[in-house]
Amino acid sequence: MALGASPRPIGLVPTMGWLHAGHRALMARARAESATTVVTIFVNPRQFSEPTDLARYPRNEARDVEICTAEGVDLVFAPPVDEVYPPGFDTVVSVGAIAQPLEGAARPGHFDGVATVVAILFNLVRAERAYFGQKDAQQVAVIRRMAIDLAIPTEIVSCPTIREPDGLAMSSRNVHLSPEERAAAPVLRQALLATRQVWENGERSADALRARMRAGLSEEPLANVEYVSCADAATLAELDRVDGPALLSLAVRFGSTRLIDNEPLG
Ligand code: AMP
């Protein structure tokens, strides 16, 4: 990448492509705060725990580049797999406790893959700031931990989740939903907001809040719940009582498509 002469600060937006309005919001924020905006497009095989999920991950590089151009991105880096992981590559960046629950438990090896590729991208781009979506809240926490522990000078910026008008969080995986599944998928958001309401009304038992999430999801027969969580916002450890900042989160399958969403409390 010819970044040496690029004006600073550099803002980096790492993605796996099939870009949507969520990615565009990250690009717009990066562009507003940076002299040079860099987007990476890389479907990182190391962060997929299911081979079929990797094989069917949607791709359209030409369209993605058009979107980046429309957003005023200065440089798109879309390397082939063997450029990121050349023959002989043999290092794993493995973050500790924060990477173990939730997505870490549900998708073995996922955060090792994420941390490893993000460390490589950080070292290649040497951005002042990198932009990530709150939709993947645990991912942001894992990357922050890694950046602190490895003395990576890139500042991690977390950006709000962008949603469809009916509340479904935008995701490249939404393209796999059948019309019936797509119609059912807003139940994630509805269950989270109903649970937030219960919390706003004074409920502090984490079991009660988790039960409210499950009850909301059970209204939709197509929703197969993988987990619901009410965790400490800093450690992501499951709570007994919600006495400080917390994170409600859930993972739900609709057929073969797995969706996640979350809602911070306090
Ligand atoms: P992905 O291409 O899915 O790996 O996502 C690349 C980046 O975009 C990650 O930081 C995601 O958290 C972020 N992102 C994905 N979907 C959304 C969304 N709906 N709103 C905001 N950010 C998102």
PDB file of C-alpha atoms and ligand atoms in Angstrom:
ATOM      1  CA  MET A   1       0.000   0.000   0.000  1.00  0.00           C
ATOM      2  CA  ALA A   2       1.294   3.447  -0.947  1.00  0.00           C
ATOM      3  CA  LEU A   3       0.418   5.132   2.315  1.00  0.00           C
ATOM      4  CA  GLY A   4       3.743   6.736   3.163  1.00  0.00           C
ATOM      5  CA  ALA A   5       3.008  10.079   1.518  1.00  0.00           C
ATOM      6  CA  SER A   6      -0.689  10.116   2.394  1.00  0.00           C
ATOM      7  CA  PRO A   7      -1.884  13.083   4.437  1.00  0.00           C
ATOM      8  CA  ARG A   8      -2.523  12.420   8.115  1.00  0.00           C
ATOM      9  CA  PRO A   9      -4.473  11.587  10.118  1.00  0.00           C
ATOM     10  CA  ILE A  10      -5.381   8.305   8.442  1.00  0.00           C
ATOM     11  CA  GLY A  11      -8.755   6.727   9.261  1.00  0.00           C
ATOM     12  CA  LEU A  12      -9.133   2.969   8.722  1.00  0.00           C
ATOM     13  CA  VAL A  13     -12.380   1.042   8.222  1.00  0.00           C
ATOM     14  CA  PRO A  14     -11.812  -2.742   8.180  1.00  0.00           C
ATOM     15  CA  THR A  15     -14.643  -4.700   6.485  1.00  0.00           C
ATOM     16  CA  MET A  16     -15.427  -8.031   4.887  1.00  0.00           C
ATOM     17  CA  GLY A  17     -17.198  -6.343   1.970  1.00  0.00           C
ATOM     18  CA  TRP A  18     -20.779  -6.647   0.694  1.00  0.00           C
ATOM     19  CA  LEU A  19     -20.964  -3.095   1.925  1.00  0.00           C
ATOM     20  CA  HIS A  20     -24.173  -1.585   3.301  1.00  0.00           C
ATOM     21  CA  ALA A  21     -25.300   1.534   5.119  1.00  0.00           C
ATOM     22  CA  GLY A  22     -23.635   0.358   8.353  1.00  0.00           C
ATOM     23  CA  HIS A  23     -20.254   0.301   6.623  1.00  0.00           C
ATOM     24  CA  ARG A  24     -21.049   3.594   4.893  1.00  0.00           C
ATOM     25  CA  ALA A  25     -21.643   5.259   8.251  1.00  0.00           C
ATOM     26  CA  LEU A  26     -18.199   4.109   9.415  1.00  0.00           C
ATOM     27  CA  MET A  27     -16.663   5.489   6.214  1.00  0.00           C
ATOM     28  CA  ALA A  28     -18.471   8.818   6.582  1.00  0.00           C
ATOM     29  CA  ARG A  29     -17.266   9.167  10.173  1.00  0.00           C
ATOM     30  CA  ALA A  30     -13.710   8.250   9.184  1.00  0.00           C
ATOM     31  CA  ARG A  31     -13.774  10.700   6.314  1.00  0.00           C
ATOM     32  CA  ALA A  32     -15.047  13.517   8.527  1.00  0.00           C
ATOM     33  CA  GLU A  33     -12.188  12.973  11.001  1.00  0.00           C
ATOM     34  CA  SER A  34      -9.315  12.010   8.676  1.00  0.00           C
ATOM     35  CA  ALA A  35      -7.209  13.470   5.870  1.00  0.00           C
ATOM     36  CA  THR A  36      -6.932   9.998   4.298  1.00  0.00           C
ATOM     37  CA  THR A  37      -9.629   7.334   4.555  1.00  0.00           C
ATOM     38  CA  VAL A  38      -8.680   3.701   3.972  1.00  0.00           C
ATOM     39  CA  VAL A  39     -11.185   0.838   3.647  1.00  0.00           C
ATOM     40  CA  THR A  40     -10.040  -2.759   3.710  1.00  0.00           C
ATOM     41  CA  ILE A  41     -12.157  -5.510   2.163  1.00  0.00           C
ATOM     42  CA  PHE A  42     -11.058  -8.949   3.242  1.00  0.00           C
ATOM     43  CA  VAL A  43     -13.225 -11.986   3.942  1.00  0.00           C
ATOM     44  CA  ASN A  44     -10.920 -13.346   6.605  1.00  0.00           C
ATOM     45  CA  PRO A  45     -10.990 -17.154   6.516  1.00  0.00           C
ATOM     46  CA  ARG A  46      -9.443 -17.391   9.995  1.00  0.00           C
ATOM     47  CA  GLN A  47     -12.444 -15.841  11.722  1.00  0.00           C
ATOM     48  CA  PHE A  48     -15.011 -18.300  10.328  1.00  0.00           C
ATOM     49  CA  SER A  49     -15.690 -21.314  12.509  1.00  0.00           C
ATOM     50  CA  GLU A  50     -18.067 -22.900   9.958  1.00  0.00           C
ATOM     51  CA  PRO A  51     -16.678 -23.682   6.455  1.00  0.00           C
ATOM     52  CA  THR A  52     -20.137 -23.308   4.864  1.00  0.00           C
ATOM     53  CA  ASP A  53     -20.494 -19.825   6.392  1.00  0.00           C
ATOM     54  CA  LEU A  54     -17.202 -18.803   4.730  1.00  0.00           C
ATOM     55  CA  ALA A  55     -18.075 -20.418   1.400  1.00  0.00           C
ATOM     56  CA  ARG A  56     -21.394 -18.613   1.097  1.00  0.00           C
ATOM     57  CA  TYR A  57     -20.303 -15.253   2.511  1.00  0.00           C
ATOM     58  CA  PRO A  58     -21.582 -12.704  -0.065  1.00  0.00           C
ATOM     59  CA  ARG A  59     -18.987 -10.924  -2.214  1.00  0.00           C
ATOM     60  CA  ASN A  60     -19.099  -8.208  -4.857  1.00  0.00           C
ATOM     61  CA  GLU A  61     -15.841  -6.297  -4.992  1.00  0.00           C
ATOM     62  CA  ALA A  62     -16.750  -4.109  -7.983  1.00  0.00           C
ATOM     63  CA  ARG A  63     -19.889  -2.845  -6.275  1.00  0.00           C
ATOM     64  CA  ASP A  64     -18.015  -2.384  -2.990  1.00  0.00           C
ATOM     65  CA  VAL A  65     -15.388  -0.224  -4.711  1.00  0.00           C
ATOM     66  CA  GLU A  66     -18.165   1.916  -6.217  1.00  0.00           C
ATOM     67  CA  ILE A  67     -19.637   2.448  -2.770  1.00  0.00           C
ATOM     68  CA  CYS A  68     -16.227   3.392  -1.371  1.00  0.00           C
ATOM     69  CA  THR A  69     -15.726   5.871  -4.208  1.00  0.00           C
ATOM     70  CA  ALA A  70     -19.155   7.396  -3.572  1.00  0.00           C
ATOM     71  CA  GLU A  71     -18.208   7.799   0.107  1.00  0.00           C
ATOM     72  CA  GLY A  72     -15.001   9.635  -0.801  1.00  0.00           C
ATOM     73  CA  VAL A  73     -12.682   6.859   0.371  1.00  0.00           C
ATOM     74  CA  ASP A  74      -9.087   7.518  -0.719  1.00  0.00           C
ATOM     75  CA  LEU A  75      -7.778   3.978  -0.780  1.00  0.00           C
ATOM     76  CA  VAL A  76      -9.392   0.532  -0.940  1.00  0.00           C
ATOM     77  CA  PHE A  77      -7.212  -2.407   0.049  1.00  0.00           C
ATOM     78  CA  ALA A  78      -8.685  -5.769  -0.981  1.00  0.00           C
ATOM     79  CA  PRO A  79      -5.817  -8.243  -0.718  1.00  0.00           C
ATOM     80  CA  PRO A  80      -5.941 -11.917  -1.708  1.00  0.00           C
ATOM     81  CA  VAL A  81      -5.762 -14.400   1.161  1.00  0.00           C
ATOM     82  CA  ASP A  82      -2.132 -15.402   0.513  1.00  0.00           C
ATOM     83  CA  GLU A  83      -1.007 -11.786   0.668  1.00  0.00           C
ATOM     84  CA  VAL A  84      -2.366 -11.468   4.201  1.00  0.00           C
ATOM     85  CA  TYR A  85      -1.280 -14.987   5.173  1.00  0.00           C
ATOM     86  CA  PRO A  86       1.727 -15.864   2.998  1.00  0.00           C
ATOM     87  CA  PRO A  87       3.218 -19.369   3.059  1.00  0.00           C
ATOM     88  CA  GLY A  88       4.859 -19.939   6.425  1.00  0.00           C
ATOM     89  CA  PHE A  89       2.524 -17.609   8.300  1.00  0.00           C
ATOM     90  CA  ASP A  90       2.350 -19.055  11.806  1.00  0.00           C
ATOM     91  CA  THR A  91       1.249 -16.479  14.375  1.00  0.00           C
ATOM     92  CA  VAL A  92      -2.021 -16.129  16.267  1.00  0.00           C
ATOM     93  CA  VAL A  93      -3.065 -13.075  18.267  1.00  0.00           C
ATOM     94  CA  SER A  94      -5.241 -14.454  21.039  1.00  0.00           C
ATOM     95  CA  VAL A  95      -7.032 -12.084  23.417  1.00  0.00           C
ATOM     96  CA  GLY A  96      -7.913 -13.401  26.886  1.00  0.00           C
ATOM     97  CA  ALA A  97     -11.010 -13.237  29.070  1.00  0.00           C
ATOM     98  CA  ILE A  98     -13.025 -10.658  27.124  1.00  0.00           C
ATOM     99  CA  ALA A  99     -12.902 -12.903  24.038  1.00  0.00           C
ATOM    100  CA  GLN A 100     -14.163 -16.049  25.825  1.00  0.00           C
ATOM    101  CA  PRO A 101     -17.935 -15.610  26.438  1.00  0.00           C
ATOM    102  CA  LEU A 102     -20.780 -14.909  23.958  1.00  0.00           C
ATOM    103  CA  GLU A 103     -19.442 -14.921  20.389  1.00  0.00           C
ATOM    104  CA  GLY A 104     -16.166 -16.430  21.604  1.00  0.00           C
ATOM    105  CA  ALA A 105     -17.992 -19.390  23.139  1.00  0.00           C
ATOM    106  CA  ALA A 106     -20.432 -19.769  20.241  1.00  0.00           C
ATOM    107  CA  ARG A 107     -17.768 -19.487  17.520  1.00  0.00           C
ATOM    108  CA  PRO A 108     -14.537 -21.212  18.598  1.00  0.00           C
ATOM    109  CA  GLY A 109     -11.460 -19.499  17.153  1.00  0.00           C
ATOM    110  CA  HIS A 110     -13.471 -16.555  15.847  1.00  0.00           C
ATOM    111  CA  PHE A 111     -11.783 -13.848  17.902  1.00  0.00           C
ATOM    112  CA  ASP A 112      -8.310 -15.311  17.352  1.00  0.00           C
ATOM    113  CA  GLY A 113      -8.989 -14.827  13.650  1.00  0.00           C
ATOM    114  CA  VAL A 114     -10.339 -11.328  14.155  1.00  0.00           C
ATOM    115  CA  ALA A 115      -7.505 -10.172  16.423  1.00  0.00           C
ATOM    116  CA  THR A 116      -4.857 -11.656  14.143  1.00  0.00           C
ATOM    117  CA  VAL A 117      -6.128 -10.006  10.970  1.00  0.00           C
ATOM    118  CA  VAL A 118      -6.837  -6.676  12.649  1.00  0.00           C
ATOM    119  CA  ALA A 119      -3.317  -6.616  14.103  1.00  0.00           C
ATOM    120  CA  ILE A 120      -1.937  -7.193  10.592  1.00  0.00           C
ATOM    121  CA  LEU A 121      -4.153  -4.465   9.110  1.00  0.00           C
ATOM    122  CA  PHE A 122      -3.179  -2.046  11.885  1.00  0.00           C
ATOM    123  CA  ASN A 123       0.498  -2.662  11.183  1.00  0.00           C
ATOM    124  CA  LEU A 124       0.072  -2.279   7.432  1.00  0.00           C
ATOM    125  CA  VAL A 125      -2.012   0.895   7.514  1.00  0.00           C
ATOM    126  CA  ARG A 126      -0.689   2.583  10.679  1.00  0.00           C
ATOM    127  CA  ALA A 127      -3.836   4.666  10.958  1.00  0.00           C
ATOM    128  CA  GLU A 128      -4.353   7.228  13.666  1.00  0.00           C
ATOM    129  CA  ARG A 129      -7.888   5.906  14.124  1.00  0.00           C
ATOM    130  CA  ALA A 130      -9.842   2.789  13.193  1.00  0.00           C
ATOM    131  CA  TYR A 131     -13.629   2.622  13.070  1.00  0.00           C
ATOM    132  CA  PHE A 132     -15.762  -0.318  14.200  1.00  0.00           C
ATOM    133  CA  GLY A 133     -19.513  -0.889  14.641  1.00  0.00           C
ATOM    134  CA  GLN A 134     -21.245  -1.233  18.005  1.00  0.00           C
ATOM    135  CA  LYS A 135     -23.315  -3.960  16.364  1.00  0.00           C
ATOM    136  CA  ASP A 136     -20.332  -6.215  17.047  1.00  0.00           C
ATOM    137  CA  ALA A 137     -19.891  -4.910  20.598  1.00  0.00           C
ATOM    138  CA  GLN A 138     -17.667  -7.749  21.810  1.00  0.00           C
ATOM    139  CA  GLN A 139     -15.454  -7.360  18.760  1.00  0.00           C
ATOM    140  CA  VAL A 140     -14.854  -3.710  19.676  1.00  0.00           C
ATOM    141  CA  ALA A 141     -13.969  -4.749  23.238  1.00  0.00           C
ATOM    142  CA  VAL A 142     -11.593  -7.475  22.017  1.00  0.00           C
ATOM    143  CA  ILE A 143      -9.823  -5.105  19.619  1.00  0.00           C
ATOM    144  CA  ARG A 144      -9.501  -2.391  22.269  1.00  0.00           C
ATOM    145  CA  ARG A 145      -7.926  -4.930  24.649  1.00  0.00           C
ATOM    146  CA  MET A 146      -5.522  -6.062  21.943  1.00  0.00           C
ATOM    147  CA  ALA A 147      -4.542  -2.501  20.979  1.00  0.00           C
ATOM    148  CA  ILE A 148      -3.812  -1.585  24.597  1.00  0.00           C
ATOM    149  CA  ASP A 149      -1.901  -4.780  25.370  1.00  0.00           C
ATOM    150  CA  LEU A 150       0.205  -4.733  22.184  1.00  0.00           C
ATOM    151  CA  ALA A 151       0.894  -0.976  22.412  1.00  0.00           C
ATOM    152  CA  ILE A 152      -0.754  -0.366  19.053  1.00  0.00           C
ATOM    153  CA  PRO A 153      -1.092   3.421  18.715  1.00  0.00           C
ATOM    154  CA  THR A 154      -4.280   3.326  16.594  1.00  0.00           C
ATOM    155  CA  GLU A 155      -7.269   4.755  18.467  1.00  0.00           C
ATOM    156  CA  ILE A 156     -10.361   2.509  18.350  1.00  0.00           C
ATOM    157  CA  VAL A 157     -13.584   4.390  17.565  1.00  0.00           C
ATOM    158  CA  SER A 158     -16.926   2.644  18.170  1.00  0.00           C
ATOM    159  CA  CYS A 159     -19.858   3.807  15.988  1.00  0.00           C
ATOM    160  CA  PRO A 160     -23.619   3.312  16.459  1.00  0.00           C
ATOM    161  CA  THR A 161     -25.474   0.412  14.856  1.00  0.00           C
ATOM    162  CA  ILE A 162     -27.260   1.334  11.631  1.00  0.00           C
ATOM    163  CA  ARG A 163     -30.657  -0.316  11.156  1.00  0.00           C
ATOM    164  CA  GLU A 164     -33.283  -1.000   8.556  1.00  0.00           C
ATOM    165  CA  PRO A 165     -36.495   1.021   9.041  1.00  0.00           C
ATOM    166  CA  ASP A 166     -38.070  -1.950  10.886  1.00  0.00           C
ATOM    167  CA  GLY A 167     -35.183  -2.108  13.348  1.00  0.00           C
ATOM    168  CA  LEU A 168     -33.187  -5.035  11.926  1.00  0.00           C
ATOM    169  CA  ALA A 169     -29.469  -4.291  12.280  1.00  0.00           C
ATOM    170  CA  MET A 170     -27.868  -4.081   8.867  1.00  0.00           C
ATOM    171  CA  SER A 171     -25.617  -7.043   8.151  1.00  0.00           C
ATOM    172  CA  SER A 172     -24.090  -8.603   5.070  1.00  0.00           C
ATOM    173  CA  ARG A 173     -25.678 -11.877   6.206  1.00  0.00           C
ATOM    174  CA  ASN A 174     -29.221 -10.460   5.942  1.00  0.00           C
ATOM    175  CA  VAL A 175     -29.081 -11.239   2.207  1.00  0.00           C
ATOM    176  CA  HIS A 176     -29.382 -14.945   3.087  1.00  0.00           C
ATOM    177  CA  LEU A 177     -32.746 -14.541   4.864  1.00  0.00           C
ATOM    178  CA  SER A 178     -35.814 -15.911   3.052  1.00  0.00           C
ATOM    179  CA  PRO A 179     -38.732 -13.466   2.786  1.00  0.00           C
ATOM    180  CA  GLU A 180     -40.387 -15.172   5.789  1.00  0.00           C
ATOM    181  CA  GLU A 181     -37.180 -15.052   7.828  1.00  0.00           C
ATOM    182  CA  ARG A 182     -36.601 -11.419   6.871  1.00  0.00           C
ATOM    183  CA  ALA A 183     -40.109 -10.570   8.062  1.00  0.00           C
ATOM    184  CA  ALA A 184     -39.390 -12.322  11.377  1.00  0.00           C
ATOM    185  CA  ALA A 185     -35.891 -10.932  11.955  1.00  0.00           C
ATOM    186  CA  PRO A 186     -36.890  -7.594  13.589  1.00  0.00           C
ATOM    187  CA  VAL A 187     -37.863  -9.696  16.631  1.00  0.00           C
ATOM    188  CA  LEU A 188     -34.216  -9.364  17.800  1.00  0.00           C
ATOM    189  CA  ARG A 189     -34.558  -5.604  18.110  1.00  0.00           C
ATOM    190  CA  GLN A 190     -38.059  -5.866  19.548  1.00  0.00           C
ATOM    191  CA  ALA A 191     -36.935  -8.286  22.253  1.00  0.00           C
ATOM    192  CA  LEU A 192     -34.008  -6.022  23.160  1.00  0.00           C
ATOM    193  CA  LEU A 193     -36.166  -2.874  23.338  1.00  0.00           C
ATOM    194  CA  ALA A 194     -38.870  -4.614  25.378  1.00  0.00           C
ATOM    195  CA  THR A 195     -36.173  -5.759  27.803  1.00  0.00           C
ATOM    196  CA  ARG A 196     -34.712  -2.263  27.976  1.00  0.00           C
ATOM    197  CA  GLN A 197     -38.199  -1.042  28.906  1.00  0.00           C
ATOM    198  CA  VAL A 198     -38.386  -3.556  31.751  1.00  0.00           C
ATOM    199  CA  TRP A 199     -34.978  -2.319  32.964  1.00  0.00           C
ATOM    200  CA  GLU A 200     -36.113   1.315  32.695  1.00  0.00           C
ATOM    201  CA  ASN A 201     -39.116   0.377  34.835  1.00  0.00           C
ATOM    202  CA  GLY A 202     -36.692  -0.685  37.567  1.00  0.00           C
ATOM    203  CA  GLU A 203     -36.037  -4.405  37.057  1.00  0.00           C
ATOM    204  CA  ARG A 204     -32.453  -5.185  38.155  1.00  0.00           C
ATOM    205  CA  SER A 205     -32.448  -8.999  38.165  1.00  0.00           C
ATOM    206  CA  ALA A 206     -30.343 -10.183  35.230  1.00  0.00           C
ATOM    207  CA  ASP A 207     -32.262 -13.481  35.178  1.00  0.00           C
ATOM    208  CA  ALA A 208     -35.520 -11.554  34.774  1.00  0.00           C
ATOM    209  CA  LEU A 209     -34.033  -9.492  31.942  1.00  0.00           C
ATOM    210  CA  ARG A 210     -32.681 -12.594  30.184  1.00  0.00           C
ATOM    211  CA  ALA A 211     -36.108 -14.227  30.586  1.00  0.00           C
ATOM    212  CA  ARG A 212     -37.750 -11.166  29.040  1.00  0.00           C
ATOM    213  CA  MET A 213     -35.440 -11.419  26.023  1.00  0.00           C
ATOM    214  CA  ARG A 214     -36.279 -15.120  25.598  1.00  0.00           C
ATOM    215  CA  ALA A 215     -39.993 -14.402  25.943  1.00  0.00           C
ATOM    216  CA  GLY A 216     -39.771 -11.734  23.247  1.00  0.00           C
ATOM    217  CA  LEU A 217     -37.892 -14.032  20.888  1.00  0.00           C
ATOM    218  CA  SER A 218     -40.301 -16.926  21.539  1.00  0.00           C
ATOM    219  CA  GLU A 219     -43.065 -14.889  19.896  1.00  0.00           C
ATOM    220  CA  GLU A 220     -41.401 -15.650  16.581  1.00  0.00           C
ATOM    221  CA  PRO A 221     -41.470 -19.376  15.685  1.00  0.00           C
ATOM    222  CA  LEU A 222     -38.721 -19.018  13.057  1.00  0.00           C
ATOM    223  CA  ALA A 223     -36.274 -17.674  15.662  1.00  0.00           C
ATOM    224  CA  ASN A 224     -33.919 -20.335  17.089  1.00  0.00           C
ATOM    225  CA  VAL A 225     -32.187 -18.767  20.077  1.00  0.00           C
ATOM    226  CA  GLU A 226     -28.469 -19.488  20.424  1.00  0.00           C
ATOM    227  CA  TYR A 227     -27.917 -17.299  23.473  1.00  0.00           C
ATOM    228  CA  VAL A 228     -29.314 -14.340  25.352  1.00  0.00           C
ATOM    229  CA  SER A 229     -27.012 -12.414  27.659  1.00  0.00           C
ATOM    230  CA  CYS A 230     -27.159  -9.710  30.281  1.00  0.00           C
ATOM    231  CA  ALA A 231     -23.509  -8.999  31.020  1.00  0.00           C
ATOM    232  CA  ASP A 232     -21.237  -6.462  32.656  1.00  0.00           C
ATOM    233  CA  ALA A 233     -20.483  -3.884  29.955  1.00  0.00           C
ATOM    234  CA  ALA A 234     -16.758  -3.840  30.748  1.00  0.00           C
ATOM    235  CA  THR A 235     -15.984  -7.539  31.300  1.00  0.00           C
ATOM    236  CA  LEU A 236     -18.920  -9.172  29.426  1.00  0.00           C
ATOM    237  CA  ALA A 237     -19.270 -11.582  32.369  1.00  0.00           C
ATOM    238  CA  GLU A 238     -22.884 -12.598  33.029  1.00  0.00           C
ATOM    239  CA  LEU A 239     -24.495 -10.577  35.808  1.00  0.00           C
ATOM    240  CA  ASP A 240     -26.738 -11.506  38.723  1.00  0.00           C
ATOM    241  CA  ARG A 241     -27.874  -7.929  39.221  1.00  0.00           C
ATOM    242  CA  VAL A 242     -27.636  -4.904  36.963  1.00  0.00           C
ATOM    243  CA  ASP A 243     -26.149  -2.212  39.181  1.00  0.00           C
ATOM    244  CA  GLY A 244     -23.946  -0.486  36.603  1.00  0.00           C
ATOM    245  CA  PRO A 245     -23.391  -0.330  32.836  1.00  0.00           C
ATOM    246  CA  ALA A 246     -24.535  -3.569  31.213  1.00  0.00           C
ATOM    247  CA  LEU A 247     -24.918  -5.060  27.763  1.00  0.00           C
ATOM    248  CA  LEU A 248     -27.949  -7.008  26.601  1.00  0.00           C
ATOM    249  CA  SER A 249     -27.006  -9.187  23.658  1.00  0.00           C
ATOM    250  CA  LEU A 250     -28.350 -12.119  21.712  1.00  0.00           C
ATOM    251  CA  ALA A 251     -27.594 -14.496  18.878  1.00  0.00           C
ATOM    252  CA  VAL A 252     -30.443 -16.060  16.948  1.00  0.00           C
ATOM    253  CA  ARG A 253     -30.600 -18.399  13.965  1.00  0.00           C
ATOM    254  CA  PHE A 254     -33.204 -18.137  11.254  1.00  0.00           C
ATOM    255  CA  GLY A 255     -32.741 -21.305   9.238  1.00  0.00           C
ATOM    256  CA  SER A 256     -29.039 -21.370   8.392  1.00  0.00           C
ATOM    257  CA  THR A 257     -28.537 -17.628   8.933  1.00  0.00           C
ATOM    258  CA  ARG A 258     -27.145 -16.447  12.253  1.00  0.00           C
ATOM    259  CA  LEU A 259     -27.918 -12.902  13.416  1.00  0.00           C
ATOM    260  CA  ILE A 260     -26.649 -10.962  16.438  1.00  0.00           C
ATOM    261  CA  ASP A 261     -27.688  -7.689  18.052  1.00  0.00           C
ATOM    262  CA  ASN A 262     -27.215  -5.880  21.354  1.00  0.00           C
ATOM    263  CA  GLU A 263     -28.395  -2.997  23.462  1.00  0.00           C
ATOM    264  CA  PRO A 264     -26.302  -1.190  26.068  1.00  0.00           C
ATOM    265  CA  LEU A 265     -27.940  -0.325  29.418  1.00  0.00           C
ATOM    266  CA  GLY A 266     -26.740   2.590  31.539  1.00  0.00           C
TER     267      GLY A 266
HETATM  268  P1  AMP B   1     -18.187  -6.771   8.566  1.00  0.00           P
HETATM  269  O1  AMP B   1     -17.975  -6.404   7.128  1.00  0.00           O
HETATM  270  O2  AMP B   1     -19.516  -7.373   8.847  1.00  0.00           O
HETATM  271  O3  AMP B   1     -17.031  -7.527   9.153  1.00  0.00           O
HETATM  272  O4  AMP B   1     -18.233  -5.386   9.347  1.00  0.00           O
HETATM  273  C1  AMP B   1     -17.199  -4.448   9.208  1.00  0.00           C
HETATM  274  C2  AMP B   1     -17.406  -3.366  10.228  1.00  0.00           C
HETATM  275  O5  AMP B   1     -18.684  -2.759  10.025  1.00  0.00           O
HETATM  276  C3  AMP B   1     -17.387  -3.891  11.667  1.00  0.00           C
HETATM  277  O6  AMP B   1     -16.752  -2.939  12.501  1.00  0.00           O
HETATM  278  C4  AMP B   1     -18.851  -3.996  11.987  1.00  0.00           C
HETATM  279  O7  AMP B   1     -19.124  -3.885  13.364  1.00  0.00           O
HETATM  280  C5  AMP B   1     -19.396  -2.806  11.240  1.00  0.00           C
HETATM  281  N1  AMP B   1     -20.817  -2.969  10.984  1.00  0.00           N
HETATM  282  C6  AMP B   1     -21.438  -4.035  10.421  1.00  0.00           C
HETATM  283  N2  AMP B   1     -22.776  -3.853  10.410  1.00  0.00           N
HETATM  284  C7  AMP B   1     -22.998  -2.643  10.978  1.00  0.00           C
HETATM  285  C8  AMP B   1     -24.178  -1.885  11.267  1.00  0.00           C
HETATM  286  N3  AMP B   1     -25.398  -2.336  10.974  1.00  0.00           N
HETATM  287  N4  AMP B   1     -24.034  -0.679  11.854  1.00  0.00           N
HETATM  288  C9  AMP B   1     -22.795  -0.212  12.172  1.00  0.00           C
HETATM  289  N5  AMP B   1     -21.655  -0.879  11.930  1.00  0.00           N
HETATM  290  C10 AMP B   1     -21.756  -2.075  11.348  1.00  0.00           C
END
